[in-house]
Structure formats: C-alpha cells, structure tokens
PDB file of C-alpha atoms in Angstrom:
ATOM      1  CA  MET A 205     -64.680  35.144  52.050  1.00  0.00           C
ATOM      2  CA  PRO A 206     -62.908  34.029  48.776  1.00  0.00           C
ATOM      3  CA  ASN A 207     -62.385  30.279  48.117  1.00  0.00           C
ATOM      4  CA  THR A 208     -58.596  29.517  48.210  1.00  0.00           C
ATOM      5  CA  LYS A 209     -58.771  25.682  47.923  1.00  0.00           C
ATOM      6  CA  LYS A 210     -58.867  25.510  44.098  1.00  0.00           C
ATOM      7  CA  PRO A 211     -55.635  27.553  43.503  1.00  0.00           C
ATOM      8  CA  VAL A 212     -53.841  25.459  46.140  1.00  0.00           C
ATOM      9  CA  ARG A 213     -54.939  22.202  44.463  1.00  0.00           C
ATOM     10  CA  ARG A 214     -53.822  23.407  41.040  1.00  0.00           C
ATOM     11  CA  LEU A 215     -50.414  24.393  42.406  1.00  0.00           C
ATOM     12  CA  ALA A 216     -49.982  20.977  44.052  1.00  0.00           C
ATOM     13  CA  ALA A 217     -50.862  19.147  40.797  1.00  0.00           C
ATOM     14  CA  ALA A 218     -48.331  21.209  38.845  1.00  0.00           C
ATOM     15  CA  ILE A 219     -45.590  20.420  41.397  1.00  0.00           C
ATOM     16  CA  VAL A 220     -46.369  16.676  41.240  1.00  0.00           C
ATOM     17  CA  ALA A 221     -46.264  16.695  37.408  1.00  0.00           C
ATOM     18  CA  ALA A 222     -42.876  18.481  37.420  1.00  0.00           C
ATOM     19  CA  LEU A 223     -41.449  15.972  39.886  1.00  0.00           C
ATOM     20  CA  LEU A 224     -42.663  13.038  37.799  1.00  0.00           C
ATOM     21  CA  PHE A 225     -41.061  14.539  34.643  1.00  0.00           C
ATOM     22  CA  LEU A 226     -37.718  14.826  36.468  1.00  0.00           C
ATOM     23  CA  VAL A 227     -37.833  11.334  38.044  1.00  0.00           C
ATOM     24  CA  LEU A 228     -39.152   9.189  35.160  1.00  0.00           C
ATOM     25  CA  PRO A 229     -36.566   8.124  32.502  1.00  0.00           C
ATOM     26  CA  ALA A 230     -36.828   9.351  28.931  1.00  0.00           C
ATOM     27  CA  GLY A 231     -38.300   7.043  26.249  1.00  0.00           C
ATOM     28  CA  ALA A 232     -36.046   4.400  24.590  1.00  0.00           C
ATOM     29  CA  HIS A 233     -34.091   5.591  21.511  1.00  0.00           C
ATOM     30  CA  ALA A 234     -34.560   3.366  18.421  1.00  0.00           C
ATOM     31  CA  ALA A 235     -31.321   2.067  16.835  1.00  0.00           C
ATOM     32  CA  THR A 236     -30.670   2.607  13.081  1.00  0.00           C
ATOM     33  CA  ALA A 237     -28.715   0.211  10.859  1.00  0.00           C
ATOM     34  CA  PRO A 238     -25.364   1.495   9.552  1.00  0.00           C
ATOM     35  CA  ARG A 239     -24.955   2.564   5.921  1.00  0.00           C
ATOM     36  CA  ILE A 240     -21.802   3.461   3.947  1.00  0.00           C
ATOM     37  CA  THR A 241     -22.562   6.816   2.290  1.00  0.00           C
ATOM     38  CA  ALA A 242     -19.290   7.416   0.401  1.00  0.00           C
ATOM     39  CA  GLY A 243     -16.288   5.271  -0.517  1.00  0.00           C
ATOM     40  CA  PRO A 244     -14.309   3.395   0.347  1.00  0.00           C
ATOM     41  CA  ALA A 245     -11.574   4.995  -1.779  1.00  0.00           C
ATOM     42  CA  ILE A 246      -7.790   4.445  -1.821  1.00  0.00           C
ATOM     43  CA  ASP A 247      -5.270   7.295  -1.819  1.00  0.00           C
ATOM     44  CA  GLY A 248      -1.589   6.703  -2.630  1.00  0.00           C
ATOM     45  CA  THR A 249       0.728   5.266  -5.282  1.00  0.00           C
ATOM     46  CA  ALA A 250       0.631   1.527  -6.044  1.00  0.00           C
ATOM     47  CA  GLN A 251       4.353   0.815  -5.738  1.00  0.00           C
ATOM     48  CA  VAL A 252       6.439  -1.265  -3.341  1.00  0.00           C
ATOM     49  CA  GLY A 253       7.163   0.612  -0.098  1.00  0.00           C
ATOM     50  CA  ALA A 254       4.403   3.216  -0.553  1.00  0.00           C
ATOM     51  CA  VAL A 255       1.661   3.708   2.075  1.00  0.00           C
ATOM     52  CA  LEU A 256      -1.952   3.530   0.850  1.00  0.00           C
ATOM     53  CA  THR A 257      -4.756   5.152   2.853  1.00  0.00           C
ATOM     54  CA  ALA A 258      -8.434   4.132   2.690  1.00  0.00           C
ATOM     55  CA  THR A 259     -11.195   6.684   3.365  1.00  0.00           C
ATOM     56  CA  ALA A 260     -14.994   6.465   3.599  1.00  0.00           C
ATOM     57  CA  THR A 261     -18.016   7.956   5.381  1.00  0.00           C
ATOM     58  CA  TRP A 262     -20.924   6.121   7.011  1.00  0.00           C
ATOM     59  CA  THR A 263     -23.951   6.554   9.305  1.00  0.00           C
ATOM     60  CA  GLY A 264     -25.552   4.454  12.044  1.00  0.00           C
ATOM     61  CA  ASP A 265     -26.847   4.736  15.623  1.00  0.00           C
ATOM     62  CA  PRO A 266     -25.333   3.528  17.859  1.00  0.00           C
ATOM     63  CA  ALA A 267     -21.969   4.223  16.215  1.00  0.00           C
ATOM     64  CA  PRO A 268     -21.023   1.063  14.269  1.00  0.00           C
ATOM     65  CA  THR A 269     -17.813  -0.909  14.607  1.00  0.00           C
ATOM     66  CA  VAL A 270     -15.559  -0.474  11.545  1.00  0.00           C
ATOM     67  CA  THR A 271     -13.486  -3.240   9.910  1.00  0.00           C
ATOM     68  CA  TRP A 272     -10.964  -2.633   7.086  1.00  0.00           C
ATOM     69  CA  THR A 273      -9.654  -5.595   5.046  1.00  0.00           C
ATOM     70  CA  TRP A 274      -7.048  -5.173   2.280  1.00  0.00           C
ATOM     71  CA  ILE A 275      -7.272  -7.663  -0.604  1.00  0.00           C
ATOM     72  CA  ARG A 276      -4.926  -8.658  -3.462  1.00  0.00           C
ATOM     73  CA  CYS A 277      -6.331  -9.366  -6.971  1.00  0.00           C
ATOM     74  CA  ALA A 278      -4.719 -10.892 -10.066  1.00  0.00           C
ATOM     75  CA  ARG A 279      -6.468  -8.263 -12.193  1.00  0.00           C
ATOM     76  CA  ALA A 280      -9.183  -5.615 -11.848  1.00  0.00           C
ATOM     77  CA  ASN A 281     -12.116  -7.975 -12.446  1.00  0.00           C
ATOM     78  CA  GLY A 282     -10.442 -11.223 -11.340  1.00  0.00           C
ATOM     79  CA  SER A 283     -10.448 -13.293  -8.165  1.00  0.00           C
ATOM     80  CA  CYS A 284      -9.049 -11.766  -4.958  1.00  0.00           C
ATOM     81  CA  SER A 285      -7.642 -12.970  -1.635  1.00  0.00           C
ATOM     82  CA  ASP A 286      -7.387 -11.285   1.764  1.00  0.00           C
ATOM     83  CA  ILE A 287      -3.926 -10.047   2.821  1.00  0.00           C
ATOM     84  CA  THR A 288      -2.987 -11.515   6.199  1.00  0.00           C
ATOM     85  CA  GLY A 289      -2.532  -8.884   8.913  1.00  0.00           C
ATOM     86  CA  ALA A 290      -3.780  -5.981   6.752  1.00  0.00           C
ATOM     87  CA  GLY A 291      -6.720  -4.814   8.868  1.00  0.00           C
ATOM     88  CA  ASP A 292      -6.152  -1.071   9.170  1.00  0.00           C
ATOM     89  CA  ALA A 293      -7.119   1.953   7.075  1.00  0.00           C
ATOM     90  CA  ARG A 294      -3.425   2.312   6.136  1.00  0.00           C
ATOM     91  CA  TYR A 295      -1.426  -0.347   4.263  1.00  0.00           C
ATOM     92  CA  THR A 296       2.247  -0.450   3.243  1.00  0.00           C
ATOM     93  CA  VAL A 297       2.710  -2.091  -0.169  1.00  0.00           C
ATOM     94  CA  THR A 298       5.122  -5.090  -0.132  1.00  0.00           C
ATOM     95  CA  ALA A 299       7.127  -6.948  -2.782  1.00  0.00           C
ATOM     96  CA  ALA A 300       4.501  -9.734  -2.694  1.00  0.00           C
ATOM     97  CA  ASP A 301       2.020  -7.291  -4.295  1.00  0.00           C
ATOM     98  CA  MET A 302       4.141  -6.793  -7.454  1.00  0.00           C
ATOM     99  CA  GLY A 303       2.007  -7.186 -10.596  1.00  0.00           C
ATOM    100  CA  PHE A 304      -1.285  -7.390  -8.649  1.00  0.00           C
ATOM    101  CA  VAL A 305      -3.957  -4.751  -8.067  1.00  0.00           C
ATOM    102  CA  LEU A 306      -5.100  -3.877  -4.529  1.00  0.00           C
ATOM    103  CA  ARG A 307      -8.566  -3.165  -3.135  1.00  0.00           C
ATOM    104  CA  VAL A 308      -9.963  -2.560   0.339  1.00  0.00           C
ATOM    105  CA  ARG A 309     -13.215  -3.910   1.816  1.00  0.00           C
ATOM    106  CA  LEU A 310     -15.075  -1.837   4.444  1.00  0.00           C
ATOM    107  CA  THR A 311     -17.595  -3.406   6.866  1.00  0.00           C
ATOM    108  CA  VAL A 312     -19.643  -1.345   9.355  1.00  0.00           C
ATOM    109  CA  ARG A 313     -21.842  -3.106  11.913  1.00  0.00           C
ATOM    110  CA  ASN A 314     -24.043  -2.366  14.955  1.00  0.00           C
ATOM    111  CA  ALA A 315     -26.929  -4.038  16.761  1.00  0.00           C
ATOM    112  CA  ALA A 316     -29.403  -2.958  14.050  1.00  0.00           C
ATOM    113  CA  GLY A 317     -27.532  -4.386  11.039  1.00  0.00           C
ATOM    114  CA  ALA A 318     -24.433  -4.109   8.829  1.00  0.00           C
ATOM    115  CA  ASP A 319     -23.233  -2.720   5.481  1.00  0.00           C
ATOM    116  CA  GLU A 320     -20.217  -3.660   3.328  1.00  0.00           C
ATOM    117  CA  LYS A 321     -18.554  -2.190   0.203  1.00  0.00           C
ATOM    118  CA  ARG A 322     -15.319  -2.609  -1.800  1.00  0.00           C
ATOM    119  CA  SER A 323     -13.154   0.110  -3.253  1.00  0.00           C
ATOM    120  CA  ALA A 324     -12.170   0.410  -6.898  1.00  0.00           C
ATOM    121  CA  PRO A 325      -8.869  -1.388  -7.719  1.00  0.00           C
ATOM    122  CA  THR A 326      -5.529   0.391  -7.803  1.00  0.00           C
ATOM    123  CA  ALA A 327      -3.215   0.269 -10.785  1.00  0.00           C
ATOM    124  CA  PRO A 328      -0.948  -2.818 -10.921  1.00  0.00           C
ATOM    125  CA  VAL A 329       1.726  -2.569  -8.234  1.00  0.00           C
ATOM    126  CA  VAL A 330       5.188  -1.654  -9.585  1.00  0.00           C
ATOM    127  CA  ALA A 331       8.653  -1.807  -8.042  1.00  0.00           C
ATOM    128  CA  ALA A 332       9.951   1.003  -5.865  1.00  0.00           C
ATOM    129  CA  PRO A 333      12.003   3.657  -7.696  1.00  0.00           C
ATOM    130  CA  PRO A 334      15.787   3.461  -7.248  1.00  0.00           C
ATOM    131  CA  PRO A 335      17.153   5.627  -4.418  1.00  0.00           C
ATOM    132  CA  ALA A 336      18.519   9.040  -5.294  1.00  0.00           C
ATOM    133  CA  PRO A 337      22.330   9.127  -5.424  1.00  0.00           C
ATOM    134  CA  THR A 338      24.023  10.542  -2.334  1.00  0.00           C
ATOM    135  CA  PRO A 339      25.837  13.801  -3.136  1.00  0.00           C
ATOM    136  CA  THR A 340      29.620  13.522  -2.917  1.00  0.00           C
ATOM    137  CA  ALA A 341      30.964  15.421   0.070  1.00  0.00           C
ATOM    138  CA  THR A 342      33.968  17.695  -0.308  1.00  0.00           C
ATOM    139  CA  PRO A 343      36.930  15.861   1.213  1.00  0.00           C
ATOM    140  CA  THR A 344      38.707  17.564   4.080  1.00  0.00           C
ATOM    141  CA  PRO A 345      42.472  17.222   4.553  1.00  0.00           C
ATOM    142  CA  THR A 346      43.507  14.835   7.305  1.00  0.00           C
ATOM    143  CA  PRO A 347      46.771  14.857   9.252  1.00  0.00           C
ATOM    144  CA  THR A 348      49.431  12.406   8.195  1.00  0.00           C
ATOM    145  CA  ALA A 349      49.150   9.309  10.346  1.00  0.00           C
ATOM    146  CA  THR A 350      51.730   6.701  11.185  1.00  0.00           C
ATOM    147  CA  PRO A 351      51.607   3.976   8.541  1.00  0.00           C
ATOM    148  CA  THR A 352      49.847   0.838   9.651  1.00  0.00           C
ATOM    149  CA  PRO A 353      50.453  -2.670   8.383  1.00  0.00           C
ATOM    150  CA  THR A 354      48.645  -3.373   5.123  1.00  0.00           C
ATOM    151  CA  ALA A 355      45.655  -5.616   5.742  1.00  0.00           C
ATOM    152  CA  THR A 356      44.742  -8.399   3.391  1.00  0.00           C
ATOM    153  CA  PRO A 357      41.950  -7.041   1.156  1.00  0.00           C
ATOM    154  CA  THR A 358      38.582  -8.688   1.551  1.00  0.00           C
ATOM    155  CA  PRO A 359      37.412 -10.096  -1.784  1.00  0.00           C
ATOM    156  CA  ALA A 360      34.328  -8.401  -3.188  1.00  0.00           C
ATOM    157  CA  PRO A 361      31.187 -10.570  -3.109  1.00  0.00           C
ATOM    158  CA  THR A 362      30.511 -12.353  -6.360  1.00  0.00           C
ATOM    159  CA  PRO A 363      27.385 -10.913  -8.027  1.00  0.00           C
ATOM    160  CA  ALA A 364      24.491 -13.267  -8.674  1.00  0.00           C
ATOM    161  CA  PRO A 365      24.826 -14.803 -12.147  1.00  0.00           C
ATOM    162  CA  ALA A 366      22.379 -13.369 -14.644  1.00  0.00           C
ATOM    163  CA  PHE A 367      20.609 -15.372 -17.321  1.00  0.00           C
ATOM    164  CA  ASP A 368      18.655 -14.776 -20.530  1.00  0.00           C
ATOM    165  CA  VAL A 369      17.304 -18.187 -21.565  1.00  0.00           C
ATOM    166  CA  PRO A 370      16.812 -18.576 -25.348  1.00  0.00           C
ATOM    167  CA  ALA A 371      14.444 -21.046 -26.957  1.00  0.00           C
ATOM    168  CA  SER A 372      15.688 -24.626 -26.739  1.00  0.00           C
ATOM    169  CA  PRO A 373      17.229 -26.260 -29.839  1.00  0.00           C
ATOM    170  CA  PRO A 374      16.744 -27.656 -32.418  1.00  0.00           C
ATOM    171  CA  ILE A 375      13.733 -25.491 -33.228  1.00  0.00           C
ATOM    172  CA  ALA A 376      15.350 -22.115 -32.449  1.00  0.00           C
ATOM    173  CA  PRO A 377      17.247 -20.417 -35.321  1.00  0.00           C
ATOM    174  CA  ALA A 378      20.355 -18.508 -34.274  1.00  0.00           C
ATOM    175  CA  THR A 379      19.083 -15.169 -35.595  1.00  0.00           C
ATOM    176  CA  THR A 380      15.874 -14.843 -33.558  1.00  0.00           C
ATOM    177  CA  GLY A 381      16.141 -17.197 -30.600  1.00  0.00           C
ATOM    178  CA  ASP A 382      12.669 -18.646 -31.305  1.00  0.00           C
ATOM    179  CA  PRO A 383      11.228 -21.450 -33.481  1.00  0.00           C
ATOM    180  CA  VAL A 384      10.176 -21.070 -37.095  1.00  0.00           C
ATOM    181  CA  VAL A 385       7.478 -23.478 -38.251  1.00  0.00           C
ATOM    182  CA  GLN A 386       7.669 -24.449 -41.944  1.00  0.00           C
ATOM    183  CA  GLU A 387       4.468 -24.116 -43.942  1.00  0.00           C
ATOM    184  CA  THR A 388       3.365 -26.654 -46.552  1.00  0.00           C
ATOM    185  CA  PRO A 389       0.046 -26.986 -48.399  1.00  0.00           C
ATOM    186  CA  SER A 390      -0.899 -29.989 -46.212  1.00  0.00           C
ATOM    187  CA  ARG A 391      -0.129 -28.330 -42.884  1.00  0.00           C
ATOM    188  CA  PRO A 392      -1.851 -25.509 -40.985  1.00  0.00           C
ATOM    189  CA  LYS A 393      -0.258 -22.088 -41.146  1.00  0.00           C
ATOM    190  CA  ALA A 394       2.011 -20.773 -38.429  1.00  0.00           C
ATOM    191  CA  MET A 395       1.358 -17.415 -36.810  1.00  0.00           C
ATOM    192  CA  LYS A 396       3.347 -14.546 -38.315  1.00  0.00           C
ATOM    193  CA  PRO A 397       5.386 -13.420 -36.578  1.00  0.00           C
ATOM    194  CA  PHE A 398       5.701 -16.665 -34.634  1.00  0.00           C
ATOM    195  CA  PRO A 399       5.410 -16.043 -30.850  1.00  0.00           C
ATOM    196  CA  ILE A 400       8.595 -15.160 -28.981  1.00  0.00           C
ATOM    197  CA  ILE A 401       8.854 -15.832 -25.232  1.00  0.00           C
ATOM    198  CA  ARG A 402      11.761 -14.216 -23.407  1.00  0.00           C
ATOM    199  CA  ILE A 403      12.822 -14.723 -19.767  1.00  0.00           C
ATOM    200  CA  LYS A 404      15.644 -12.866 -17.971  1.00  0.00           C
ATOM    201  CA  GLY A 405      16.796 -12.656 -14.366  1.00  0.00           C
ATOM    202  CA  VAL A 406      19.464 -13.616 -11.845  1.00  0.00           C
ATOM    203  CA  LEU A 407      20.005 -16.770  -9.809  1.00  0.00           C
ATOM    204  CA  THR A 408      19.322 -16.663  -6.058  1.00  0.00           C
ATOM    205  CA  ALA A 409      19.967 -19.018  -3.156  1.00  0.00           C
ATOM    206  CA  LYS A 410      16.423 -20.406  -3.402  1.00  0.00           C
ATOM    207  CA  GLY A 411      15.849 -20.292  -7.153  1.00  0.00           C
ATOM    208  CA  ALA A 412      15.759 -17.260  -9.449  1.00  0.00           C
ATOM    209  CA  ARG A 413      14.582 -13.646  -9.418  1.00  0.00           C
ATOM    210  CA  ILE A 414      12.788 -12.996 -12.726  1.00  0.00           C
ATOM    211  CA  SER A 415      13.231  -9.439 -14.032  1.00  0.00           C
ATOM    212  CA  LEU A 416      11.554  -9.947 -17.435  1.00  0.00           C
ATOM    213  CA  LEU A 417       8.989 -12.451 -18.722  1.00  0.00           C
ATOM    214  CA  ARG A 418       7.555 -11.204 -22.017  1.00  0.00           C
ATOM    215  CA  VAL A 419       5.509 -12.678 -24.850  1.00  0.00           C
ATOM    216  CA  THR A 420       5.597 -11.187 -28.351  1.00  0.00           C
ATOM    217  CA  ALA A 421       2.760 -12.536 -30.492  1.00  0.00           C
ATOM    218  CA  PRO A 422       0.644 -11.408 -33.483  1.00  0.00           C
ATOM    219  CA  LYS A 423      -2.670  -9.628 -33.077  1.00  0.00           C
ATOM    220  CA  GLY A 424      -5.502 -11.916 -31.988  1.00  0.00           C
ATOM    221  CA  ALA A 425      -3.275 -14.446 -30.203  1.00  0.00           C
ATOM    222  CA  ARG A 426      -4.281 -15.669 -26.742  1.00  0.00           C
ATOM    223  CA  VAL A 427      -1.713 -16.155 -23.943  1.00  0.00           C
ATOM    224  CA  THR A 428      -2.349 -18.514 -21.015  1.00  0.00           C
ATOM    225  CA  VAL A 429       0.045 -19.312 -18.153  1.00  0.00           C
ATOM    226  CA  VAL A 430      -0.354 -22.323 -15.829  1.00  0.00           C
ATOM    227  CA  CYS A 431       1.986 -22.357 -12.807  1.00  0.00           C
ATOM    228  CA  ARG A 432       2.754 -25.552 -10.895  1.00  0.00           C
ATOM    229  CA  GLY A 433       4.673 -25.974  -7.628  1.00  0.00           C
ATOM    230  CA  ARG A 434       4.656 -24.525  -4.124  1.00  0.00           C
ATOM    231  CA  GLY A 435       6.262 -21.238  -5.182  1.00  0.00           C
ATOM    232  CA  CYS A 436       3.501 -20.108  -7.589  1.00  0.00           C
ATOM    233  CA  PRO A 437       2.297 -16.509  -7.015  1.00  0.00           C
ATOM    234  CA  VAL A 438      -0.697 -17.123  -9.369  1.00  0.00           C
ATOM    235  CA  ARG A 439      -1.813 -20.612 -10.419  1.00  0.00           C
ATOM    236  CA  ARG A 440      -3.470 -19.570 -13.701  1.00  0.00           C
ATOM    237  CA  TYR A 441      -3.092 -16.278 -15.519  1.00  0.00           C
ATOM    238  CA  ALA A 442      -4.742 -15.228 -18.790  1.00  0.00           C
ATOM    239  CA  PRO A 443      -3.866 -11.564 -19.444  1.00  0.00           C
ATOM    240  CA  ASP A 444      -5.725  -9.264 -21.800  1.00  0.00           C
ATOM    241  CA  LYS A 445      -4.776  -9.586 -25.462  1.00  0.00           C
ATOM    242  CA  ASP A 446      -2.801  -6.346 -25.439  1.00  0.00           C
ATOM    243  CA  VAL A 447      -0.669  -7.383 -22.426  1.00  0.00           C
ATOM    244  CA  THR A 448       2.813  -8.701 -23.269  1.00  0.00           C
ATOM    245  CA  ARG A 449       4.522  -8.624 -19.845  1.00  0.00           C
ATOM    246  CA  LEU A 450       3.592 -11.482 -17.504  1.00  0.00           C
ATOM    247  CA  ARG A 451       4.162  -9.345 -14.426  1.00  0.00           C
ATOM    248  CA  PRO A 452       2.699 -11.694 -11.741  1.00  0.00           C
ATOM    249  CA  TYR A 453       5.729 -13.935 -12.382  1.00  0.00           C
ATOM    250  CA  GLU A 454       8.353 -11.175 -12.534  1.00  0.00           C
ATOM    251  CA  ARG A 455       9.505 -11.790  -8.974  1.00  0.00           C
ATOM    252  CA  GLU A 456      11.589 -14.320  -7.035  1.00  0.00           C
ATOM    253  CA  LEU A 457      10.458 -17.874  -7.833  1.00  0.00           C
ATOM    254  CA  ARG A 458      11.471 -20.936  -5.815  1.00  0.00           C
ATOM    255  CA  ALA A 459      13.288 -23.892  -7.339  1.00  0.00           C
ATOM    256  CA  GLY A 460      10.802 -26.436  -8.665  1.00  0.00           C
ATOM    257  CA  THR A 461       8.333 -23.830  -9.925  1.00  0.00           C
ATOM    258  CA  ARG A 462       7.075 -24.799 -13.408  1.00  0.00           C
ATOM    259  CA  LEU A 463       5.562 -22.306 -15.865  1.00  0.00           C
ATOM    260  CA  GLU A 464       3.570 -23.624 -18.851  1.00  0.00           C
ATOM    261  CA  ILE A 465       2.971 -20.807 -21.353  1.00  0.00           C
ATOM    262  CA  SER A 466       0.557 -21.362 -24.266  1.00  0.00           C
ATOM    263  CA  VAL A 467       0.172 -18.910 -27.175  1.00  0.00           C
ATOM    264  CA  THR A 468      -2.749 -19.861 -29.446  1.00  0.00           C
ATOM    265  CA  LYS A 469      -4.804 -18.439 -32.295  1.00  0.00           C
ATOM    266  CA  PRO A 470      -7.742 -20.151 -34.064  1.00  0.00           C
ATOM    267  CA  ASP A 471      -6.721 -22.123 -37.204  1.00  0.00           C
ATOM    268  CA  PHE A 472      -2.988 -21.389 -36.673  1.00  0.00           C
ATOM    269  CA  VAL A 473      -0.092 -23.357 -35.230  1.00  0.00           C
ATOM    270  CA  GLY A 474       0.584 -22.055 -31.722  1.00  0.00           C
ATOM    271  CA  LYS A 475       3.452 -22.267 -29.251  1.00  0.00           C
ATOM    272  CA  PHE A 476       3.839 -24.163 -25.949  1.00  0.00           C
ATOM    273  CA  THR A 477       6.820 -23.278 -23.739  1.00  0.00           C
ATOM    274  CA  VAL A 478       7.765 -24.908 -20.417  1.00  0.00           C
ATOM    275  CA  ILE A 479      10.156 -23.131 -18.012  1.00  0.00           C
ATOM    276  CA  VAL A 480      11.349 -24.850 -14.800  1.00  0.00           C
ATOM    277  CA  ILE A 481      13.166 -22.875 -12.096  1.00  0.00           C
ATOM    278  CA  ARG A 482      16.226 -24.716 -10.760  1.00  0.00           C
ATOM    279  CA  ARG A 483      18.553 -24.234  -7.770  1.00  0.00           C
ATOM    280  CA  ASN A 484      22.038 -22.925  -8.645  1.00  0.00           C
ATOM    281  CA  ALA A 485      21.386 -23.429 -12.360  1.00  0.00           C
ATOM    282  CA  THR A 486      19.901 -21.512 -15.284  1.00  0.00           C
ATOM    283  CA  PRO A 487      16.158 -22.277 -15.664  1.00  0.00           C
ATOM    284  CA  TRP A 488      15.405 -25.224 -17.928  1.00  0.00           C
ATOM    285  CA  ARG A 489      13.322 -24.430 -21.012  1.00  0.00           C
ATOM    286  CA  SER A 490      11.501 -26.406 -23.707  1.00  0.00           C
ATOM    287  CA  ASP A 491       9.636 -24.982 -26.748  1.00  0.00           C
ATOM    288  CA  ARG A 492       7.103 -27.025 -28.734  1.00  0.00           C
ATOM    289  CA  CYS A 493       4.179 -26.382 -31.109  1.00  0.00           C
ATOM    290  CA  LEU A 494       0.409 -26.620 -30.624  1.00  0.00           C
ATOM    291  CA  ARG A 495      -1.538 -27.792 -33.658  1.00  0.00           C
ATOM    292  CA  PRO A 496      -5.058 -26.361 -34.158  1.00  0.00           C
ATOM    293  CA  GLY A 497      -7.588 -28.434 -32.218  1.00  0.00           C
ATOM    294  CA  SER A 498      -4.914 -30.387 -30.300  1.00  0.00           C
ATOM    295  CA  ALA A 499      -4.344 -30.043 -26.538  1.00  0.00           C
ATOM    296  CA  SER A 500      -1.019 -31.879 -26.658  1.00  0.00           C
ATOM    297  CA  PRO A 501       2.129 -30.055 -27.820  1.00  0.00           C
ATOM    298  CA  SER A 502       4.348 -31.666 -30.413  1.00  0.00           C
ATOM    299  CA  ARG A 503       7.752 -31.093 -31.956  1.00  0.00           C
ATOM    300  CA  CYS A 504       7.914 -28.213 -34.398  1.00  0.00           C
ATOM    301  CA  ALA A 505       9.014 -29.563 -37.779  1.00  0.00           C
TER     302      ALA A 505
END
C-alpha cells in the first residue's frame, strides 16, 4: 500500500507558509531625504502689477513639504530681505518692488532631511505700462429733453505741484544748474565734467513722489547714497559705475527723508549733495564739495 503521509505533510506546510505571508506585514520602507533637482526658476515680467510664477522639481520619500519664500534685493549680488506674506509659488509685483530685483527661495523637507535653493534674480522691477486708450464710441442721437436748471460746475481738482530742484546757490551757475569748481595751481583739480545731480517729481500729502533722480558724472567716478529717516527704501546704495539712475529712490518718499549723495574720484574734487523731503514744500537741497582725502564737505570756491 503506497505511503500517503509525506504528500499530506508537504501540502500542509505549503498552506501554513501561504497564510503566514498573507498575515505578516511587509518590511519597513526606508525614507529618503528630499533633493531639489531643477530650479527654482521665475517666469514672468518684472514690472508692477505683473504675476511671477516660480517652478522647480524635487525628489524625496515620503513626499516633502514645500515652502516658497519671495525675497527683495537691492541688486543682483546684494543683501536681500523676505517679503511679508509672499509664501506661494505665484507673486504679484507691487510698487514697493520698484528698482529692486526679486528672487524666490525654495525649501523642501521631510523626516529624513531638507534641501534649499534660491532662484536667479529678475531684472530690476519697472513701473507698469500706461493703460491703452479707450476707443471713442460713436455717439447716438438722443431725444430732446426738457431743459433742467444749470448746476454749479464742480471745480476740477488741482493737480499736485511738480518740482525740478536745481543746485542751491551760490555755487550753481545759471547755465547748467550745477556748481563749477575753479582750478588753481595750489588746489586739486575738479572732475570734468563736474557731477550733476537732478531730482524731479510731484508733491504728495505725505511728502513727494520722485520720478527722476539721476547723477551725471565723468568716467571712473563713484556714487554713494546714504538715506536717513523712517521713510528710507534702502539705507545705503552704491550702484555700479555705469548706473546713473538711482532707481531705489524713484518712488514716494515721506517727509523727513534725507538723501546724502556723494560723487568721488581719486585725486579730484568731488561733490556732496543733501536733499531733504518736506511736507507741502519743494524738497530742500544743498550742494557742497569734497576735497581729496577729506570726509567732510566744504563750500565750493
């Protein structure tokens, strides 16, 4: 008679092994730290009112949490500060960004670690373009109505007074609006052409809205701006040598804001201009000279 015990035992062992495979949980899955593989990059135009969009790709298991932070920088390689409330992949450019460059910082994080990268800077933010004119509609004839009493016309609002502050006398000749420093054998030479600083804008209820702040100086001159007061957009600004527009300050400035603009060049007489924003009055201005090696401005003779 054939022995049937061995096949029965083998069948029972196979059934037990299958049941154990179904009941026991699978092995733990090891977490991997996140890593940003591309970006972040910014799409859009750097102008007031435009919407910028940040994009990037990353890895990580479990899926990492993602944090976007938009930052405002005085220049491409300068110091930056976080923009309050800008924590999304999309950001609408505001008037406070005028003259600055924008970047975005991406942080990805999970239980195994974190990774962080910054985008390249945008171009300096510019003002929004003027709106397109509304096409004139063809007038349609209207029926003759009963005349109504003539109402007293409402006076048109008075436009904000504009200003273009010239250099302060007595060092400013009438032909150029900027000082001319006389040269003698015993005195250091003045830069040629001597620096010209021009400021234009309109008065506002709180101070002045600056539309133009420009420095014209010879090649090799160095421009430095120190801003004092609570309304300063940038405390210290030293643009590149080929930059003539001081755009961080071409915006609305509060009364009491003081701008100290120095234009210097080694071994030459430089220029030191102070501009103070006032309420309901044209900004006050003073122009003086900086002698080589001296930190204190003096009167230009």
